Amino acid sequence: MDDSMIVELYLSRDETAIKHTSEKFGARLRSLANNIVGDLQAAEECENDTYIEAWNTIPPHEPKHYLFAFLARITRHISLNYCRDRRRLKRSAFICELSAEMEECIPAPDDNECRIDDMALSEAINGFLGTLSDEKRNIFLRRYWYLDSIADISKRFNLSESKVKTTLFRCRNQLREYLIKEGYTV
Amino acid sequence: MRGKDLLDKMELVDPAYVEAANGAPKKKKNIFIQLGAVAACLLTVVVVGILTTGKSNSSQVPFSQLKRNYKDLTVVGSEFGVEWPWEYKTISEQYTRVTLNGKEYSSRGRSLVASLIGDSLGTFPVVGYDIAKQQEHQITTEVYKITGVSSDRLVAVKLGDEYYVFKNSEYAPPVNFGELLDEYSLTQTLSLKNFTLYENRTEKGYFTLRDDKYIFDVLSTCRDAEFIKDDNWHVSDKDYIVFSVTSEALGVYKNVFYVTADGYIRTNIFDYAYIFRIGEEAAEDIISYAKKNGVETEAEPYAYTLAGTITDIADGYIYLDDSIMCVDENDGMVFKIPMDDIRISRCIDYAKMGVGDVVLVYYLGIIDVDAGNVVVGAYSLSIAQLTDGGVAIPE
């Protein structure tokens, strides 16, 4: 079923919306969650929570043209929280590693809350991503949005692992430089 | 804001980008043409200054010893993150995974000399994946221990005539620093001599130590330093030094090894961030020793490059004229790039680089003068853009 039709089902409070969502996106959302939590059963929990959250947020949202991205964002958020709430999970070390990498992008890391609102931060992040080539942007997002391992990115793009790491390292530096140059205080 | 917050905030990324990153990567029939359109985003910038020094009597000399008088140019080369077809890959690029006793090892893409090869572990199937044809390939080859290194961590795989380092893909950090020292024989396999000093978050220079024995002596007293899993850890506001680490036995090239004044070491040698708390006293010993004994030197580039125009392709060489780089174009010199390495020949045969193209050659920094200015160890080419204003304008 077409994405906009699925969204229409949500908007009309038709519960078959969830069934259609599950049929069309379930495997991808479960895979994304499993990628983050590293546990299939937990991934299924995250997937189910995603449907509940989608049901509660459409409306007011109407993601007719970006339904997968909308759902994936929810899955990612739920899965990250799942990992953090259960620090004994082996994956929590991986999340720590990604957090450390992300910290390299922040011009002056500190314990204060983010100093700019989400709209400005969104503008900053997307502005930076717009400066990257498709391949670099996709590599960056596979790592920090989809939380892929270096090995998986390497296989996906058919690049050596060292090449992927170098690209990510440069992207992180470029993001930090971009934030400084554009005057964003995060 | 901390790294974990920014990781969370990545959810603000435009849905179009998120969708695009979830699609299959594009196949690249002629990567260099495609990259031309997005050159500014895929660029490695190499600033080339004026190089003028004396001559050497040796046949093979560092490029810096050639008498070249270059313009103050910025040379920008397209990155070579190319999805080469299977048949254009080296054997080490083709075969990247092996499973030993149920554990998967992945190639680190680095070769090592035969003198580091230990006992044979047996013969195993090594697999590779042709992403264009969605096809798995497999060969059977000998796998060896690496001298001094636990085969639970790293092994050497013979591919063709060479040995390559493969690393256990599992995330299994050591309990403490002593375990790391022992499993990798770091005192033998690692060199902590070249470092950059940071004080008050400012780079104070690049230094070289003649001897790193003292540093390992100090590190050897930190065997009980526990492995830290801490997503709040960051390079502190205090001073630190960061060593540039290259090791054949470990299969790493110019990775980093931090020692921070507040008592931590952190390294990416093992793919994941490994952090240990060694204590302020040990860290201070290392940092003060390095500051006292380090000799300031010029920072090494990550890769050596040479730019020029391809004037001919003949007799197994690409002929590269660097006149375009020279203050006086009449001073141009012709260099010969051997094509017996597939990493070079594929740039001509597949990427269709040719006579008239301005290219950047990646090599080992050495020129064999007596052989007719042969560029030693050339391993990649990319299309280059030259600008003299410091800003690259993409096509």
Coordinates of C-alpha atoms in Angstrom, one line a residue, chain B residues 24-393:
Chain B
A24 CA 21.3 0.7 -1.9
P25 CA 24.6 2.4 -2.6
K26 CA 25.0 3.7 -6.2
K27 CA 27.0 1.7 -8.6
K28 CA 29.8 3.7 -10.1
K29 CA 30.6 3.0 -13.7
N30 CA 33.0 5.9 -14.1
I31 CA 33.6 7.1 -10.7
F32 CA 35.8 10.0 -11.6
I33 CA 33.2 11.5 -13.9
Q34 CA 30.6 11.2 -11.2
L35 CA 32.8 12.6 -8.5
G36 CA 33.5 15.6 -10.7
A37 CA 30.0 16.9 -10.0
V38 CA 30.5 16.8 -6.3
A39 CA 34.2 17.4 -6.2
A40 CA 34.1 20.0 -3.5
C41 CA 32.4 17.7 -1.1
L42 CA 34.7 14.7 -1.7
L43 CA 37.9 16.4 -1.5
T44 CA 41.2 15.8 0.2
V45 CA 43.1 19.0 0.3
V46 CA 46.8 18.9 0.0
V47 CA 48.6 22.2 0.3
V48 CA 51.7 22.2 -1.7
G49 CA 54.3 24.8 -0.8
I50 CA 57.5 25.7 -2.3
L51 CA 60.1 22.9 -1.9
T52 CA 63.7 23.8 -2.4
T53 CA 66.5 21.8 -0.9
G54 CA 69.8 20.3 -1.9
K55 CA 70.4 17.2 -3.9
S56 CA 71.2 13.7 -2.7
N57 CA 73.7 11.3 -4.1
S58 CA 71.5 8.3 -3.4
S59 CA 69.4 6.9 -6.3
Q60 CA 66.2 6.8 -4.2
V61 CA 65.6 10.1 -2.5
P62 CA 62.7 11.7 -0.6
F63 CA 60.8 14.0 -2.8
S64 CA 61.7 16.9 -0.6
Q65 CA 65.3 16.5 -1.7
L66 CA 64.5 17.2 -5.3
K67 CA 65.0 20.8 -6.4
R68 CA 61.5 21.8 -7.1
N69 CA 60.2 25.3 -7.0
Y70 CA 56.4 25.1 -6.9
K71 CA 53.8 27.7 -6.9
D72 CA 52.0 28.2 -3.6
L73 CA 49.0 26.1 -4.8
T74 CA 46.3 24.2 -3.2
V75 CA 45.9 20.8 -4.9
V76 CA 42.6 19.1 -4.4
G77 CA 42.2 15.5 -5.2
S78 CA 39.0 13.5 -5.5
E79 CA 39.0 10.9 -2.8
F80 CA 39.5 7.4 -4.1
G81 CA 36.6 5.7 -2.2
V82 CA 35.8 3.8 -5.4
E83 CA 33.6 0.8 -5.6
W84 CA 36.0 -1.1 -7.9
P85 CA 34.6 -4.1 -9.8
W86 CA 35.7 -7.4 -8.4
E87 CA 38.2 -8.0 -11.2
Y88 CA 39.9 -4.6 -10.5
K89 CA 40.5 -5.3 -6.9
T90 CA 43.7 -6.6 -5.3
I91 CA 43.4 -10.0 -3.7
S92 CA 43.5 -8.4 -0.3
E93 CA 40.6 -6.1 -1.2
Q94 CA 38.6 -9.1 -2.6
Y95 CA 39.0 -11.5 0.3
T96 CA 38.2 -9.9 3.7
R97 CA 36.7 -12.5 6.1
V98 CA 37.8 -15.7 7.6
T99 CA 36.2 -17.8 10.3
L100 CA 38.4 -19.7 12.8
N101 CA 36.9 -21.9 15.5
G102 CA 33.6 -20.2 15.1
K103 CA 35.0 -16.7 15.4
E104 CA 34.9 -14.3 12.4
Y105 CA 38.0 -12.3 11.6
S106 CA 37.9 -9.3 9.2
S107 CA 40.8 -7.9 7.2
R108 CA 42.5 -4.8 8.4
G109 CA 43.7 -4.2 4.9
R110 CA 47.4 -4.1 5.9
S111 CA 50.1 -6.5 5.0
L112 CA 52.9 -7.6 7.2
V113 CA 56.4 -9.0 6.6
A114 CA 57.2 -12.7 6.7
S115 CA 59.5 -12.2 9.8
L116 CA 56.4 -11.5 11.9
I117 CA 54.7 -14.7 10.9
G118 CA 54.4 -17.4 13.6
D119 CA 53.1 -20.9 13.6
S120 CA 50.5 -22.1 11.2
L121 CA 47.0 -22.4 12.5
G122 CA 45.8 -24.5 9.5
T123 CA 44.0 -24.0 6.3
F124 CA 40.7 -22.1 6.2
P125 CA 38.3 -20.7 3.7
V126 CA 38.5 -17.0 3.2
V127 CA 35.5 -15.2 1.7
G128 CA 34.9 -12.1 -0.2
Y129 CA 31.8 -10.4 -1.5
D130 CA 31.3 -9.0 -5.0
I131 CA 28.7 -6.3 -4.2
A132 CA 28.0 -5.5 -7.9
K133 CA 27.0 -9.1 -8.7
Q134 CA 25.8 -9.9 -5.2
Q135 CA 28.0 -12.9 -5.2
E136 CA 30.2 -14.5 -2.5
H137 CA 33.6 -15.8 -3.4
Q138 CA 35.8 -18.2 -1.4
I139 CA 39.3 -19.4 -1.5
T140 CA 41.2 -21.7 0.9
T141 CA 44.4 -20.5 2.3
E142 CA 46.9 -20.9 5.1
V143 CA 46.3 -18.9 8.3
Y144 CA 49.1 -18.1 10.8
K145 CA 49.8 -16.7 14.2
I146 CA 51.4 -13.3 14.3
T147 CA 54.5 -13.4 16.5
G148 CA 53.7 -12.2 20.0
V149 CA 50.0 -11.6 19.3
S150 CA 47.2 -13.8 20.6
S151 CA 45.5 -15.6 17.8
D152 CA 42.2 -14.9 19.6
R153 CA 42.7 -11.3 18.6
L154 CA 44.7 -11.1 15.3
V155 CA 45.9 -13.6 12.7
A156 CA 47.9 -13.4 9.5
V157 CA 46.2 -14.7 6.3
K158 CA 48.3 -15.6 3.3
L159 CA 46.7 -14.1 0.2
G160 CA 48.8 -14.5 -3.0
D161 CA 52.4 -14.1 -2.0
E162 CA 51.7 -11.8 1.0
Y163 CA 50.4 -12.0 4.5
Y164 CA 47.6 -9.8 5.7
V165 CA 46.4 -8.9 9.2
F166 CA 42.9 -10.1 10.1
K167 CA 41.2 -9.0 13.4
N168 CA 38.6 -10.9 15.4
S169 CA 35.4 -8.9 14.7
E170 CA 33.9 -9.6 18.1
Y171 CA 33.7 -6.7 20.6
A172 CA 35.6 -8.2 23.6
P173 CA 37.6 -5.6 25.4
P174 CA 40.2 -6.7 27.9
V175 CA 39.5 -6.5 31.6
N176 CA 42.6 -4.3 32.2
F177 CA 45.6 -2.8 30.5
G178 CA 47.8 -5.7 31.5
E179 CA 45.7 -8.1 29.4
L180 CA 46.0 -5.8 26.5
L181 CA 49.8 -5.6 26.9
D182 CA 50.1 -9.3 27.0
E183 CA 47.6 -10.3 24.3
Y184 CA 49.2 -7.9 21.8
S185 CA 52.8 -7.8 23.1
L186 CA 52.5 -4.1 22.9
T187 CA 56.0 -3.6 24.1
Q188 CA 57.2 -5.3 20.9
T189 CA 54.5 -4.5 18.5
L190 CA 53.8 -0.8 19.2
S191 CA 56.1 2.2 18.9
L192 CA 55.2 5.3 21.0
K193 CA 57.7 7.8 19.6
N194 CA 55.9 10.3 17.4
F195 CA 53.5 12.5 19.2
T196 CA 51.6 15.8 19.2
L197 CA 51.5 17.9 22.4
Y198 CA 48.3 19.7 23.4
E199 CA 48.3 22.2 26.2
N200 CA 45.2 24.3 27.1
R201 CA 43.5 22.8 24.1
T202 CA 46.1 24.2 21.8
E203 CA 48.5 22.2 19.6
K204 CA 52.0 22.9 20.7
G205 CA 53.9 21.0 18.0
Y206 CA 54.8 17.6 16.7
F207 CA 57.7 15.8 18.4
T208 CA 59.8 12.6 18.1
L209 CA 61.3 10.6 20.8
R210 CA 64.5 8.6 20.2
D211 CA 63.4 5.9 22.6
D212 CA 60.1 4.9 24.0
K213 CA 61.4 2.3 26.6
Y214 CA 60.7 4.6 29.5
I215 CA 57.1 5.1 28.4
F216 CA 56.5 1.3 28.2
D217 CA 58.3 1.0 31.6
V218 CA 55.7 3.3 33.0
L219 CA 52.8 1.7 31.2
S220 CA 54.0 -1.7 32.5
T221 CA 53.3 -0.5 36.0
C222 CA 49.7 0.2 35.0
R223 CA 48.7 -3.4 34.3
D224 CA 45.8 -3.2 36.7
A225 CA 44.4 -0.1 35.0
E226 CA 40.8 -1.1 34.4
F227 CA 39.0 -0.9 31.1
I228 CA 36.6 2.0 31.2
K229 CA 33.2 1.9 29.5
D230 CA 32.1 5.5 29.8
D231 CA 30.1 7.4 27.2
N232 CA 30.9 10.6 29.1
W233 CA 34.6 10.2 28.7
H234 CA 36.2 12.8 26.5
V235 CA 39.7 14.2 26.0
S236 CA 39.9 16.4 29.0
D237 CA 40.4 20.1 29.3
K238 CA 43.8 19.2 30.8
D239 CA 46.9 18.7 28.8
Y240 CA 47.5 15.6 26.8
I241 CA 49.8 14.0 24.2
V242 CA 48.6 11.9 21.4
F243 CA 50.9 9.4 19.7
S244 CA 50.7 8.6 16.1
V245 CA 50.7 4.8 15.9
T246 CA 51.7 2.6 13.0
S247 CA 52.3 -1.1 13.5
E248 CA 52.7 -3.9 10.9
A249 CA 52.0 -6.6 13.5
L250 CA 48.8 -5.0 14.6
G251 CA 47.8 -3.9 11.1
V252 CA 47.3 -0.3 11.9
Y253 CA 48.4 2.9 10.1
K254 CA 48.6 6.2 11.8
N255 CA 46.0 5.5 14.5
V256 CA 46.1 7.4 17.8
F257 CA 47.1 6.7 21.4
Y258 CA 46.2 9.4 23.9
V259 CA 47.7 10.0 27.3
T260 CA 45.8 12.6 29.2
A261 CA 47.1 14.5 32.2
D262 CA 44.1 13.6 34.3
G263 CA 45.2 9.9 34.1
Y264 CA 43.7 8.1 31.1
I265 CA 44.9 6.4 28.0
R266 CA 42.6 6.0 25.0
T267 CA 43.3 4.4 21.7
N268 CA 41.5 3.4 18.5
I269 CA 44.0 0.8 17.5
F270 CA 41.5 -2.0 18.2
D271 CA 38.7 -0.3 16.2
Y272 CA 36.6 0.4 19.3
A273 CA 37.6 3.1 21.8
Y274 CA 39.7 1.4 24.4
I275 CA 40.0 3.6 27.5
F276 CA 42.0 2.8 30.7
R277 CA 42.5 4.8 33.8
I278 CA 46.2 4.7 34.6
G279 CA 46.2 7.4 37.2
E280 CA 47.5 11.0 37.1
E281 CA 50.9 10.0 38.4
A282 CA 51.7 7.6 35.6
A283 CA 50.2 9.9 33.0
E284 CA 52.3 12.8 34.4
D285 CA 55.4 10.6 34.2
I286 CA 54.8 9.9 30.5
I287 CA 53.9 13.4 29.5
S288 CA 56.7 15.1 31.3
Y289 CA 59.2 12.5 29.9
A290 CA 57.9 13.1 26.4
K291 CA 58.0 16.9 26.8
K292 CA 61.5 16.7 28.1
N293 CA 62.9 14.3 25.5
G294 CA 60.8 15.0 22.5
V295 CA 62.6 16.7 19.6
E296 CA 60.3 19.0 17.6
T297 CA 60.0 18.0 14.0
E298 CA 57.8 18.5 11.0
A299 CA 54.5 16.7 11.1
E300 CA 54.3 13.8 8.6
P301 CA 51.5 14.0 6.2
Y302 CA 48.9 11.3 6.4
A303 CA 49.9 10.4 2.8
Y304 CA 52.5 11.6 0.4
T305 CA 51.2 13.1 -2.9
L306 CA 52.6 14.4 -6.2
A307 CA 50.6 16.4 -8.7
G308 CA 51.0 16.9 -12.4
T309 CA 49.6 16.3 -15.9
I310 CA 49.6 12.9 -17.6
T311 CA 51.6 13.3 -20.8
D312 CA 51.9 9.7 -21.9
I313 CA 51.1 6.2 -21.0
A314 CA 53.6 3.8 -22.5
D315 CA 56.2 1.1 -21.6
G316 CA 54.4 0.2 -18.4
Y317 CA 54.5 3.7 -17.0
I318 CA 52.3 6.7 -16.7
Y319 CA 54.4 9.8 -17.5
L320 CA 53.5 12.7 -15.2
D321 CA 54.8 16.3 -15.9
D322 CA 54.7 18.6 -13.0
S323 CA 55.2 21.8 -15.1
I324 CA 51.7 23.0 -14.0
M325 CA 52.9 23.1 -10.5
C326 CA 56.1 25.1 -11.2
V327 CA 56.7 28.8 -10.7
D328 CA 58.6 28.7 -14.0
E329 CA 56.8 26.1 -16.2
N330 CA 60.1 25.5 -18.1
D331 CA 61.4 23.8 -14.9
G332 CA 58.9 21.0 -15.3
M333 CA 60.1 17.5 -14.5
V334 CA 58.7 14.2 -15.8
F335 CA 58.0 11.4 -13.3
K336 CA 57.3 7.8 -14.2
I337 CA 54.5 5.9 -12.3
P338 CA 54.8 2.2 -12.7
M339 CA 51.6 0.5 -13.8
D340 CA 52.5 -3.0 -12.6
D341 CA 50.3 -2.4 -9.5
I342 CA 46.6 -2.9 -10.2
R343 CA 45.7 0.0 -7.9
I344 CA 47.3 2.2 -10.5
S345 CA 46.5 0.4 -13.7
R346 CA 42.8 0.3 -12.8
C347 CA 42.7 4.1 -12.8
I348 CA 43.6 4.0 -16.4
D349 CA 41.8 0.9 -17.5
Y350 CA 38.6 1.3 -15.6
A351 CA 38.4 4.9 -14.4
K352 CA 39.5 6.1 -17.8
M353 CA 42.0 8.6 -16.6
G354 CA 44.3 9.5 -19.5
V355 CA 46.7 11.9 -21.2
G356 CA 45.9 15.5 -20.4
D357 CA 44.3 14.8 -17.0
V358 CA 45.8 16.6 -14.0
V359 CA 46.1 14.0 -11.3
L360 CA 47.3 13.5 -7.8
V361 CA 49.5 10.4 -7.2
Y362 CA 49.6 8.9 -3.7
Y363 CA 52.9 7.2 -3.0
L364 CA 55.6 6.6 -0.4
G365 CA 57.3 9.9 -0.7
I366 CA 60.4 8.5 -2.5
I367 CA 61.6 9.1 -6.0
D368 CA 64.1 6.8 -7.8
V369 CA 66.1 9.4 -9.6
D370 CA 68.5 7.1 -11.5
A371 CA 65.7 5.0 -12.8
G372 CA 64.3 8.1 -14.5
N373 CA 62.3 9.7 -11.7
V374 CA 60.3 6.6 -10.9
V375 CA 57.7 7.3 -8.3
V376 CA 58.3 4.6 -5.7
G377 CA 55.3 2.7 -4.2
A378 CA 52.6 4.6 -6.0
Y379 CA 49.3 3.1 -4.9
S380 CA 46.6 5.4 -6.1
L381 CA 45.7 8.2 -8.5
S382 CA 42.9 10.7 -8.4
I383 CA 41.8 13.6 -10.6
A384 CA 43.2 16.8 -9.1
Q385 CA 42.1 20.4 -9.1
L386 CA 44.6 23.2 -8.7
T387 CA 43.7 26.5 -7.2
D388 CA 45.9 29.4 -6.1
G389 CA 43.3 31.2 -4.0
G390 CA 43.0 28.5 -1.5
V391 CA 39.4 27.8 -2.4
A392 CA 38.4 24.9 -4.7
I393 CA 35.6 25.6 -7.1

